[in-house]
XYZ file of C-alpha atoms in Angstrom:
742
model
C 126.203 33.734 107.014
C 124.412 37.003 106.144
C 127.134 38.933 107.969
C 129.744 37.261 105.760
C 127.786 38.201 102.647
C 127.563 41.817 103.869
C 131.306 41.861 104.464
C 131.946 40.506 100.966
C 129.612 43.124 99.435
C 131.402 45.868 101.338
C 134.802 44.575 100.179
C 133.660 44.538 96.554
C 132.170 48.039 96.855
C 135.382 49.404 98.359
C 137.319 48.413 95.215
C 134.615 49.311 92.690
C 135.464 51.855 90.022
C 133.017 54.711 90.304
C 131.289 55.864 87.114
C 132.151 59.364 85.830
C 130.343 62.296 87.458
C 127.823 62.761 84.613
C 126.817 59.096 84.874
C 126.376 59.375 88.642
C 123.886 62.170 88.127
C 122.098 60.279 85.345
C 121.657 57.215 87.533
C 120.286 59.230 90.428
C 117.810 61.103 88.248
C 116.761 57.941 86.426
C 115.570 56.529 89.748
C 113.857 59.787 90.703
C 116.162 60.445 93.661
C 116.934 63.944 94.879
C 120.289 65.119 96.169
C 118.730 65.438 99.612
C 117.547 61.815 99.606
C 120.975 60.485 98.638
C 122.683 62.738 101.164
C 120.324 61.603 103.918
C 120.888 57.924 103.096
C 124.677 58.333 103.137
C 124.650 60.680 106.150
C 126.468 63.476 104.318
C 125.595 67.014 103.283
C 123.644 67.792 100.113
C 126.583 69.840 98.847
C 128.849 66.808 99.265
C 126.755 64.695 96.898
C 126.516 67.619 94.488
C 130.307 67.831 94.489
C 130.608 64.129 93.663
C 128.250 64.566 90.710
C 129.999 67.656 89.404
C 133.454 66.083 89.675
C 134.728 68.734 92.086
C 135.326 66.148 94.808
C 135.474 62.362 95.114
C 133.923 60.258 97.883
C 136.173 58.785 100.523
C 135.622 55.802 102.862
C 133.372 54.912 104.527
C 130.856 56.907 102.422
C 132.575 55.796 99.206
C 131.703 52.144 99.821
C 128.003 52.877 100.320
C 127.934 55.294 97.392
C 129.570 52.733 95.089
C 127.021 50.123 96.137
C 124.168 52.530 95.398
C 125.531 53.362 91.944
C 126.101 49.696 91.102
C 122.496 48.863 91.984
C 121.196 51.792 89.927
C 123.419 50.836 86.988
C 121.814 47.378 86.996
C 118.350 48.969 86.880
C 119.203 51.687 84.386
C 121.976 50.664 82.008
C 123.335 53.486 79.911
C 122.013 52.055 76.661
C 118.534 51.255 77.987
C 115.714 52.740 75.923
C 113.314 52.521 78.821
C 115.020 55.368 80.639
C 115.684 57.738 77.769
C 115.687 61.245 79.212
C 112.560 63.325 78.736
C 112.247 67.076 78.850
C 111.582 66.841 82.581
C 114.510 64.578 83.395
C 117.160 65.443 80.846
C 120.597 66.068 82.284
C 122.010 69.414 81.126
C 125.416 69.254 79.447
C 128.453 70.383 81.422
C 129.327 74.055 81.290
C 132.607 75.382 79.968
C 135.050 76.705 82.517
C 134.126 80.198 83.649
C 136.361 82.878 82.193
C 137.916 85.581 84.390
C 135.881 88.773 84.503
C 137.801 91.669 82.894
C 138.662 94.419 85.334
C 137.041 97.058 83.136
C 133.735 95.234 82.745
C 131.228 96.247 85.441
C 133.144 97.002 88.636
C 130.363 95.478 90.729
C 131.257 91.948 89.600
C 132.828 90.018 92.450
C 133.373 86.423 93.419
C 131.286 85.203 96.299
C 133.245 84.173 99.359
C 132.164 81.624 101.903
C 132.949 80.612 105.443
C 134.926 77.546 106.369
C 132.372 76.059 108.722
C 131.955 72.564 107.322
C 128.389 72.269 108.533
C 127.082 75.411 106.906
C 129.339 76.122 103.942
C 127.282 77.415 100.990
C 128.080 76.624 97.391
C 130.680 78.873 95.789
C 129.073 80.866 93.002
C 129.570 84.153 91.209
C 127.492 87.187 92.046
C 125.708 88.543 88.964
C 127.307 91.910 88.257
C 125.382 95.086 87.729
C 124.801 95.961 84.098
C 126.478 99.017 82.627
C 124.282 102.058 82.166
C 122.621 102.554 78.775
C 125.334 101.709 76.238
C 125.532 103.244 72.809
C 123.814 101.423 69.970
C 125.593 99.276 67.454
C 124.530 97.445 64.361
C 122.582 94.263 65.060
C 121.999 91.214 62.982
C 118.926 89.845 64.762
C 116.192 90.810 67.167
C 118.196 89.310 70.023
C 121.546 91.032 70.384
C 124.038 92.014 73.026
C 124.672 95.626 73.829
C 128.264 96.925 73.902
C 129.839 96.504 77.315
C 127.371 93.767 78.276
C 128.680 90.264 78.673
C 127.541 86.769 79.425
C 128.028 85.984 83.088
C 126.896 82.950 85.045
C 124.021 83.826 87.374
C 124.914 83.215 90.982
C 123.722 79.923 92.373
C 122.795 78.271 89.068
C 124.054 74.710 88.508
C 127.243 74.386 86.469
C 127.422 78.095 85.791
C 124.142 78.233 83.843
C 124.922 75.303 81.535
C 121.373 74.591 80.348
C 121.220 76.063 76.802
C 117.462 76.586 77.102
C 118.033 79.201 79.805
C 121.391 80.621 78.829
C 120.231 84.219 79.397
C 119.155 83.662 82.995
C 115.867 83.299 84.861
C 114.341 86.732 84.242
C 114.365 90.025 82.380
C 113.506 93.570 83.392
C 111.831 95.148 80.372
C 112.166 98.902 79.916
C 111.216 101.272 77.079
C 113.440 104.142 75.983
C 112.238 107.545 74.862
C 112.943 106.694 71.214
C 110.551 103.744 71.376
C 113.179 101.002 71.635
C 112.455 98.282 74.197
C 115.306 96.630 76.107
C 115.371 93.542 78.335
C 117.960 93.656 81.130
C 119.020 90.147 82.107
C 121.453 88.369 84.396
C 125.136 89.262 84.292
C 124.788 92.637 82.576
C 123.270 91.171 79.414
C 120.893 93.488 77.538
C 118.584 92.157 74.814
C 116.671 94.185 72.247
C 112.958 93.396 72.246
C 111.112 93.539 68.907
C 107.624 92.978 70.387
C 105.037 95.702 69.779
C 102.297 94.306 72.056
C 102.112 92.305 75.269
C 101.051 89.046 73.546
C 103.956 89.323 71.121
C 106.284 90.134 74.046
C 105.248 86.885 75.732
C 105.772 84.944 72.507
C 109.233 86.445 72.132
C 110.022 85.678 75.763
C 109.187 81.988 75.341
C 110.584 81.421 71.846
C 113.672 83.598 71.535
C 114.771 85.105 74.843
C 116.080 81.804 76.334
C 114.948 82.686 79.839
C 113.979 80.363 82.671
C 115.529 78.253 85.395
C 116.177 74.497 85.651
C 114.072 72.532 88.108
C 115.294 72.173 91.674
C 114.546 68.451 92.016
C 114.307 65.416 89.760
C 110.505 65.075 89.525
C 109.941 68.839 89.464
C 109.327 71.345 86.691
C 111.521 74.046 85.234
C 110.759 77.547 86.493
C 108.838 79.779 84.117
C 110.587 82.947 82.926
C 109.915 86.080 84.962
C 109.119 89.298 83.118
C 109.457 92.522 85.152
C 107.780 95.561 83.568
C 108.983 99.065 84.386
C 106.682 102.083 84.264
C 107.991 102.975 80.799
C 107.287 99.431 79.593
C 103.760 99.570 81.018
C 103.070 102.703 78.997
C 104.619 101.122 75.906
C 102.320 98.089 76.092
C 99.118 99.921 77.038
C 98.975 99.121 80.755
C 98.338 101.619 83.566
C 101.379 102.833 85.481
C 99.449 102.604 88.765
C 96.268 100.887 89.870
C 93.187 102.809 90.925
C 91.906 102.373 94.472
C 89.215 100.011 93.223
C 91.766 97.974 91.282
C 94.085 97.814 94.297
C 91.269 96.411 96.421
C 90.406 93.877 93.722
C 94.095 93.072 93.178
C 93.797 93.248 89.384
C 92.783 95.327 86.410
C 89.284 94.679 84.952
C 88.653 91.821 82.551
C 87.409 94.448 80.094
C 90.803 96.128 79.841
C 92.080 96.278 76.268
C 95.336 94.435 77.091
C 93.423 91.567 78.715
C 91.302 91.343 75.573
C 94.479 91.261 73.460
C 95.691 88.279 75.482
C 92.369 86.473 75.077
C 92.398 87.017 71.311
C 95.929 85.573 71.214
C 94.617 82.516 73.132
C 96.485 83.303 76.331
C 94.841 82.669 79.689
C 95.144 84.181 83.176
C 94.891 82.391 86.500
C 91.951 83.065 88.826
C 93.838 85.972 90.354
C 93.567 87.809 87.035
C 95.933 90.470 85.748
C 97.455 91.841 88.932
C 100.908 92.710 90.309
C 102.030 89.071 89.946
C 100.094 87.860 86.898
C 100.612 84.391 85.424
C 99.882 84.134 81.700
C 99.742 80.689 80.109
C 98.371 78.351 77.507
C 97.184 74.884 78.576
C 100.091 72.452 78.375
C 100.138 69.910 75.558
C 102.252 66.958 76.597
C 105.585 68.228 77.886
C 105.221 71.564 76.072
C 104.682 74.139 78.789
C 103.979 77.778 77.895
C 103.780 80.056 80.888
C 105.234 83.424 81.877
C 105.224 85.146 85.276
C 104.797 88.926 85.275
C 106.052 91.241 88.017
C 104.896 94.870 88.026
C 106.753 96.880 90.699
C 104.682 100.059 90.295
C 101.618 97.998 91.205
C 103.338 97.118 94.509
C 104.505 93.675 93.427
C 107.756 94.243 95.346
C 106.403 95.060 98.805
C 108.695 97.616 100.445
C 108.448 95.754 103.776
C 110.418 92.891 102.245
C 112.057 94.356 99.132
C 112.980 97.806 100.411
C 113.292 100.284 97.559
C 113.873 97.597 94.912
C 110.866 98.817 92.950
C 112.527 102.212 92.407
C 115.874 100.847 91.172
C 117.038 101.369 87.569
C 116.359 98.351 85.302
C 119.938 97.032 85.275
C 120.245 97.166 89.059
C 116.817 95.594 89.578
C 117.757 92.789 87.179
C 120.922 92.114 89.142
C 119.081 92.087 92.486
C 116.296 89.755 91.350
C 118.765 87.490 89.523
C 120.789 86.935 92.694
C 117.597 86.070 94.577
C 116.365 83.798 91.789
C 119.674 81.952 91.548
C 120.066 81.426 95.272
C 116.431 80.855 96.261
C 114.262 80.436 93.149
C 112.627 82.593 90.508
C 110.022 84.655 92.414
C 106.492 83.364 91.986
C 104.797 86.196 93.847
C 105.427 87.784 97.222
C 108.253 86.454 99.376
C 105.626 84.448 101.282
C 104.292 82.845 98.106
C 107.828 82.104 96.927
C 108.710 80.527 100.282
C 105.767 78.175 99.955
C 106.467 77.432 96.291
C 110.049 76.563 97.199
C 108.791 73.781 99.466
C 106.836 72.282 96.587
C 109.646 72.772 94.072
C 112.025 70.797 96.304
C 109.441 68.085 97.053
C 107.013 67.840 94.091
C 103.833 65.922 94.943
C 104.249 63.324 92.168
C 106.958 61.573 90.199
C 107.192 59.132 87.309
C 106.609 55.511 88.278
C 108.732 52.537 87.342
C 107.978 51.352 83.786
C 105.233 48.766 83.485
C 105.334 45.683 81.276
C 104.837 47.874 78.197
C 107.548 50.292 79.225
C 105.073 53.030 80.168
C 105.448 55.251 83.206
C 102.660 56.806 85.248
C 102.355 59.580 87.786
C 102.668 58.354 91.371
C 103.089 59.865 94.835
C 106.530 61.268 95.449
C 107.850 60.023 98.833
C 108.529 62.661 101.500
C 106.180 65.122 99.815
C 102.780 66.408 100.928
C 101.085 64.808 97.937
C 98.734 66.455 95.464
C 95.559 66.354 97.580
C 94.892 68.480 100.686
C 94.294 66.780 104.036
C 92.094 67.964 106.892
C 93.787 69.292 109.990
C 92.832 68.200 113.503
C 90.012 70.239 115.122
C 92.442 71.682 117.683
C 94.748 72.813 114.862
C 91.996 74.590 112.920
C 91.976 78.406 113.138
C 88.776 80.184 114.118
C 86.198 80.170 111.323
C 87.378 76.852 109.825
C 84.637 74.575 108.423
C 85.511 71.945 111.072
C 84.278 74.435 113.686
C 81.062 75.374 111.934
C 78.928 73.738 114.670
C 80.391 75.841 117.482
C 78.086 78.499 118.968
C 78.476 81.972 117.526
C 81.090 84.118 119.312
C 82.441 81.055 121.123
C 86.035 81.679 122.259
C 88.227 78.600 122.305
C 90.784 78.324 125.069
C 94.024 76.317 125.308
C 92.047 73.124 125.988
C 90.292 73.432 122.615
C 92.876 75.199 120.490
C 96.544 74.623 119.668
C 98.271 77.928 120.472
C 101.886 77.634 119.342
C 103.165 81.138 118.689
C 106.397 83.086 119.120
C 107.227 84.858 122.379
C 105.814 88.253 123.345
C 106.886 88.512 127.000
C 108.375 91.090 129.327
C 108.765 91.705 133.070
C 109.698 94.605 135.371
C 113.411 95.025 135.994
C 114.849 94.072 139.376
C 116.641 96.581 141.596
C 119.978 94.998 140.691
C 119.230 95.329 136.953
C 118.300 98.996 137.399
C 121.811 99.699 138.717
C 123.270 98.618 135.379
C 123.629 101.122 132.562
C 122.547 99.351 129.405
C 119.820 97.208 127.866
C 121.311 95.052 125.122
C 119.222 93.172 122.575
C 120.431 90.080 120.746
C 118.566 88.570 117.813
C 118.647 84.953 116.599
C 119.634 84.729 112.927
C 116.920 83.105 110.796
C 115.440 81.617 113.951
C 112.464 79.961 112.255
C 114.645 78.464 109.543
C 116.851 76.983 112.264
C 113.697 75.653 113.948
C 112.771 73.847 110.731
C 116.179 72.183 110.354
C 115.958 68.461 111.040
C 112.367 68.739 112.289
C 110.165 65.695 111.714
C 106.719 66.863 110.574
C 103.562 65.106 109.526
C 103.084 64.386 105.839
C 99.583 62.920 105.926
C 96.313 63.213 107.817
C 96.163 63.032 111.634
C 95.041 60.019 113.650
C 93.078 60.602 116.860
C 94.374 58.629 119.847
C 92.980 58.480 123.398
C 95.378 58.269 126.373
C 98.468 57.875 124.190
C 102.004 57.268 125.398
C 104.037 60.313 124.451
C 106.651 59.723 121.763
C 109.195 62.490 121.142
C 109.704 61.254 117.565
C 106.022 61.286 116.608
C 104.770 64.630 115.211
C 101.331 65.713 116.284
C 99.245 67.745 118.712
C 98.934 66.545 122.321
C 96.428 67.482 125.023
C 98.485 67.357 128.212
C 98.755 69.149 131.567
C 102.162 70.829 131.960
C 101.226 73.109 134.853
C 103.346 70.985 137.215
C 106.618 71.867 135.460
C 108.590 74.028 137.909
C 111.265 76.206 136.312
C 112.917 76.845 139.670
C 114.463 73.400 139.406
C 115.224 71.955 135.989
C 117.401 69.199 134.654
C 120.675 70.579 133.275
C 122.245 67.287 132.198
C 122.334 63.634 133.111
C 121.605 63.358 136.859
C 122.315 67.086 137.175
C 119.777 69.702 138.242
C 119.946 73.511 138.222
C 118.202 75.917 140.619
C 116.792 79.040 138.944
C 114.619 82.032 139.843
C 111.402 81.032 138.077
C 109.861 84.483 138.646
C 112.412 85.960 136.228
C 111.861 83.383 133.485
C 109.061 83.032 130.943
C 107.257 79.729 130.753
C 108.320 77.790 127.653
C 104.760 76.548 127.159
C 102.860 79.767 126.336
C 103.645 82.679 123.977
C 103.004 85.196 126.771
C 105.350 83.309 129.100
C 102.614 82.594 131.634
C 102.540 79.281 133.494
C 99.814 76.925 132.160
C 96.743 76.574 134.349
C 95.712 73.097 133.249
C 95.540 70.794 130.227
C 96.289 72.437 126.891
C 97.180 71.453 123.339
C 100.868 71.466 122.426
C 102.990 70.433 119.461
C 105.486 67.594 119.930
C 108.602 69.792 120.511
C 106.912 71.601 123.412
C 105.917 68.404 125.204
C 109.330 66.876 124.546
C 110.956 69.886 126.233
C 108.935 69.278 129.400
C 110.462 65.802 129.519
C 113.901 67.253 128.835
C 113.511 69.545 131.867
C 113.001 66.421 133.982
C 109.225 66.161 134.343
C 106.773 63.404 133.459
C 104.069 64.006 130.861
C 100.818 62.064 130.534
C 98.779 63.076 127.487
C 95.001 62.855 127.678
C 94.527 62.563 123.925
C 96.406 63.407 120.756
C 96.214 63.818 117.003
C 99.362 62.179 115.669
C 100.748 61.656 112.186
C 102.305 58.282 111.554
C 103.187 59.309 107.999
C 105.990 61.769 108.647
C 109.430 62.892 107.549
C 111.945 65.749 107.472
C 110.045 67.616 104.792
C 111.659 70.999 105.454
C 115.321 69.957 105.441
C 116.008 70.810 101.800
C 114.031 74.036 102.149
C 116.113 75.066 105.148
C 119.390 74.152 103.480
C 118.678 76.158 100.337
C 117.584 79.246 102.247
C 120.489 78.900 104.671
C 122.996 78.692 101.841
C 121.350 81.643 100.093
C 121.538 83.770 103.228
C 125.127 82.841 104.096
C 126.308 83.408 100.520
C 124.681 86.839 100.428
C 126.057 87.859 103.820
C 129.503 86.655 102.742
C 129.252 88.984 99.752
C 128.504 91.743 102.264
C 131.651 90.958 104.240
C 130.126 88.829 107.010
C 131.518 85.282 107.113
C 130.794 82.171 109.132
C 134.251 81.750 110.653
C 134.698 85.165 112.271
C 135.795 85.786 115.835
C 133.056 87.396 117.992
C 134.540 90.913 117.968
C 135.242 90.740 114.230
C 131.717 89.527 113.585
C 130.184 92.450 115.506
C 132.413 94.861 113.597
C 131.478 93.291 110.243
C 127.761 93.526 111.037
C 128.101 97.201 111.900
C 127.238 99.025 108.716
C 127.088 96.003 106.406
C 123.969 97.406 104.739
C 125.935 100.265 103.222
C 128.458 97.985 101.495
C 126.047 96.871 98.787
C 122.463 98.139 99.148
C 121.157 95.737 96.497
C 122.554 92.637 98.176
C 121.267 93.967 101.490
C 117.785 93.876 99.976
C 118.405 90.294 98.838
C 119.388 89.270 102.383
C 116.221 90.867 103.777
C 114.083 89.169 101.110
C 115.592 85.770 101.954
C 114.683 86.222 105.617
C 111.171 87.335 104.622
C 110.891 84.214 102.456
C 111.439 82.062 105.546
C 108.848 83.755 107.723
C 106.351 84.309 104.931
C 106.571 80.747 103.661
C 105.882 79.356 107.123
C 103.032 81.821 107.595
C 101.433 80.639 104.349
C 101.117 77.162 105.865
C 98.174 78.577 107.831
C 96.918 81.259 105.460
C 93.679 82.843 106.598
C 90.754 84.055 104.433
C 91.532 87.118 102.324
C 88.171 88.747 101.755
C 86.376 87.329 98.709
C 83.055 87.383 100.585
C 84.152 84.716 103.058
C 81.982 83.961 106.103
C 82.936 81.920 109.228
C 82.317 78.222 108.742
C 82.857 78.370 104.994
C 86.002 77.071 103.253
C 88.417 79.574 101.780
C 90.738 79.248 98.798
C 93.920 78.299 100.694
C 92.270 75.174 102.143
C 92.390 73.539 98.712
C 96.209 73.492 98.774
C 98.156 70.441 99.972
C 100.532 72.971 101.537
C 97.856 74.372 103.843
C 99.288 72.702 106.931
C 98.814 74.573 110.234
C 100.335 71.618 112.093
C 103.686 72.077 110.314
C 103.691 75.792 111.072
C 102.884 75.081 114.729
C 105.689 72.520 115.004
C 108.274 74.941 113.564
C 107.203 77.780 115.873
C 107.138 75.420 118.847
C 110.651 74.211 118.164
C 111.908 77.759 117.583
C 110.476 78.968 120.898
C 111.855 75.934 122.736
C 115.306 76.400 121.178
C 115.341 79.974 122.475
C 114.149 79.003 125.962
C 116.795 76.293 126.194
C 119.525 78.879 125.546
C 117.988 81.270 128.084
C 117.984 78.543 130.753
C 121.589 77.576 130.004
C 122.614 81.226 130.222
C 120.743 81.780 133.503
C 122.137 78.635 135.129
C 125.715 79.639 134.261
C 125.671 83.435 134.725
C 122.669 84.198 136.944
C 121.414 86.655 134.275
C 117.783 86.623 133.166
C 116.080 88.270 130.183
C 114.123 91.469 130.661
C 112.015 91.086 127.503
C 111.563 88.692 124.578
C 109.832 89.360 121.278
C 109.845 86.460 118.823
C 113.580 85.862 118.283
C 114.916 88.996 120.061
C 116.041 88.808 123.718
C 116.953 91.815 125.882
C 119.336 91.660 128.866
C 120.486 94.325 131.305
C 124.266 94.672 131.097
C 127.120 96.836 132.346
C 128.299 97.635 128.805
C 126.683 98.317 125.420
C 127.960 95.212 123.596
C 126.711 91.608 123.681
C 130.264 90.689 124.709
C 129.603 92.556 127.970
C 127.224 89.841 129.158
C 127.718 86.756 126.954
C 130.068 84.335 128.776
C 132.871 83.845 126.261
C 136.032 82.159 127.545
C 139.124 82.164 125.350
C 136.874 83.023 122.412
C 134.562 80.069 123.052
C 130.885 80.510 123.985
C 128.908 78.746 126.679
C 127.995 75.255 125.357
C 124.282 75.223 124.576
C 123.986 78.963 125.185
C 124.056 82.031 122.955
C 126.833 82.264 120.384
C 127.609 85.236 118.161
C 127.713 84.424 114.456
C 125.883 84.664 111.157
C 124.758 81.025 110.917
C 121.049 80.318 111.471
C 120.443 79.777 115.189
C 123.380 81.969 116.262
C 122.832 85.544 117.438
C 123.746 89.055 116.364
C 123.515 92.432 118.062
C 120.016 93.852 117.651
C 120.447 97.153 119.468
C 121.399 98.872 122.721
C 119.539 101.467 124.780
C 120.088 102.763 128.297
C 118.353 101.387 131.366
C 117.116 104.936 132.013
C 115.488 104.907 128.566
C 113.664 101.678 129.417
C 112.390 102.918 132.768
C 111.363 106.277 131.314
C 109.376 104.621 128.518
C 107.555 102.326 130.922
C 106.760 105.182 133.290
C 105.580 107.417 130.450
C 103.000 104.860 129.355
C 102.383 103.484 132.856
C 103.250 100.000 131.587
C 105.762 98.204 133.873
C 105.776 95.237 131.486
C 105.950 97.117 128.173
C 107.928 94.864 125.839
C 111.183 96.765 125.366
C 112.408 94.176 122.831
C 110.027 95.747 120.328
C 111.910 99.064 120.430
C 115.462 98.089 121.368
C 116.749 98.529 117.826
C 116.219 102.275 117.447
C 114.573 103.305 120.714
C 111.583 104.893 118.978
C 108.278 104.354 120.815
C 105.018 105.962 119.706
C 101.653 106.242 121.410
C 100.250 103.872 118.793
C 102.935 101.265 119.581
C 102.236 101.406 123.288
C 98.512 100.913 122.849
C 97.561 104.455 123.917
């Protein structure tokens, strides 16, 4: 009978009239659902659900039936005229934006529409790239303290919902504040907009920013919070507001200016507060929130090294208009920077999965804060002893100078492996390096990770779907004979392959701790595994999916703007990647910053002590964060390394070619020609299934660099290092004594 009822429900849903797009979004937000949660339930992409809510597309069977049923249920719980679900400041739905107007051809030649690939699995949202602002326009009469300069225009920041429809943030997420020689202060914003700043002091500048500038960014998920406005101060602005242009050596070491500085005292007198980090390169200035009224501004000071050149290139030296454009693209596609790229990567995880949400109304219609499902919660959890880095409080009882081995410590790191070349490889002319695009982001995609505390289990049965750390002996896995499919085995030369179980590629010598993806790969290769003990996490989920998708879309959109698309043929892709950095240096910096956000965010999951008088065995500041999760970092690195090894094995089984060196996500092969197409087995434009494939999507590979075999042998002979990792130098061929360890 229940099957009949299900059939009737499905029939009714298939003929149901769907509510208008705005109502669909209201119903989802009223129940505290994110786009990712709805997409996961309906087995569609996040962008698909977003399209349904924006009215750009309409659902089709069979997803339409399930979507209609979901909306009908939500409409019963949250009728449109219900007072119990009146939108608050945190959940209000922004009004729809007017249709974007064509950009005039004479207004900022840098303005261009973002193009995307046609790959249905990785297509980013179609947005407009914020154009560069015109150089200092002539003054005109102004009627208020906030005015638009001639030649500047309102343009939708790239990646913002509905073209920047939220009236609270109509001027974008940030402003670069600069002072002219005549004393006038200007704020360069998204889309070439320039505002005149009347503030004479830093406290009044912050007041103006919050009350009049209309800067900020809407929240990224239903239970989240809107992003605070970002204020970037140039050297001229620092002088104008009484701040030093550069920090002294003592201040650099402390990471802040002294509390006694006159500007800090001005802020205190104006009842503004600083976080524990004080007034440094990324200062946060706030007043305690009263109800839903949040007053907070993020400062970025490039001349104090806020924009690290390792990740932001020369962004700190750009003119204000160009810097505003660069940071606006990043903010729109990733999020408003909250600090370094590493800090922003971690904050993005929390912004997409806030720890709490509003509960269902009680009998009196009141809502309370409750745990948000699929988040890490608001309280930190202890890691397992094997997951703890050296010096952790869990290891305080260990003898001094005790060195933990693989049987005591989870060692899941990226590859750093190399081997001597064979005689046959030395007869070839070239060493060709290929690099996996956003390898660690691809490793996070679809990965099930622990959300709560670990549970210790003795003699467990291994479960590939259960995240955790497992003590197991994998020394019996023989790479000379591995499973290559159902009832199909492949014979390989194990001496030319790295072990998938250690970062150095050495075969394990006995029991060791491994993350779930590593142990699962041993089973995949056709070998039994019998764990001795484990720390598993029964509370788990795909926490990083939304994080991966946003960073993937940001990267693909930026590379598309640089002329590299997802649907290119291999030869066209290699040609497009050659010299793409010169096409738009600012967007090239954005692409590099997005990649740094991935690696840095994952690294922050196991942040180590940063001075502050720390001693081994004592807690450090990062341990108080719910996002201090070394187990999640280990699982992502494990899966990334295994993904790479799987491709290497597929390639070796099909071609008989083996890597010469591997460093993290870069693999070097000896080849007869200088191009990856000289050794990758493409047939009729199609790659080897399960092997390496050229392309810009995360997980696919690009050309890293080519050097001669003679160069490789000469370098190894010069430093008397037959196993010097050539992948480290394949890009430009430059090797120094310091690099080689001499």
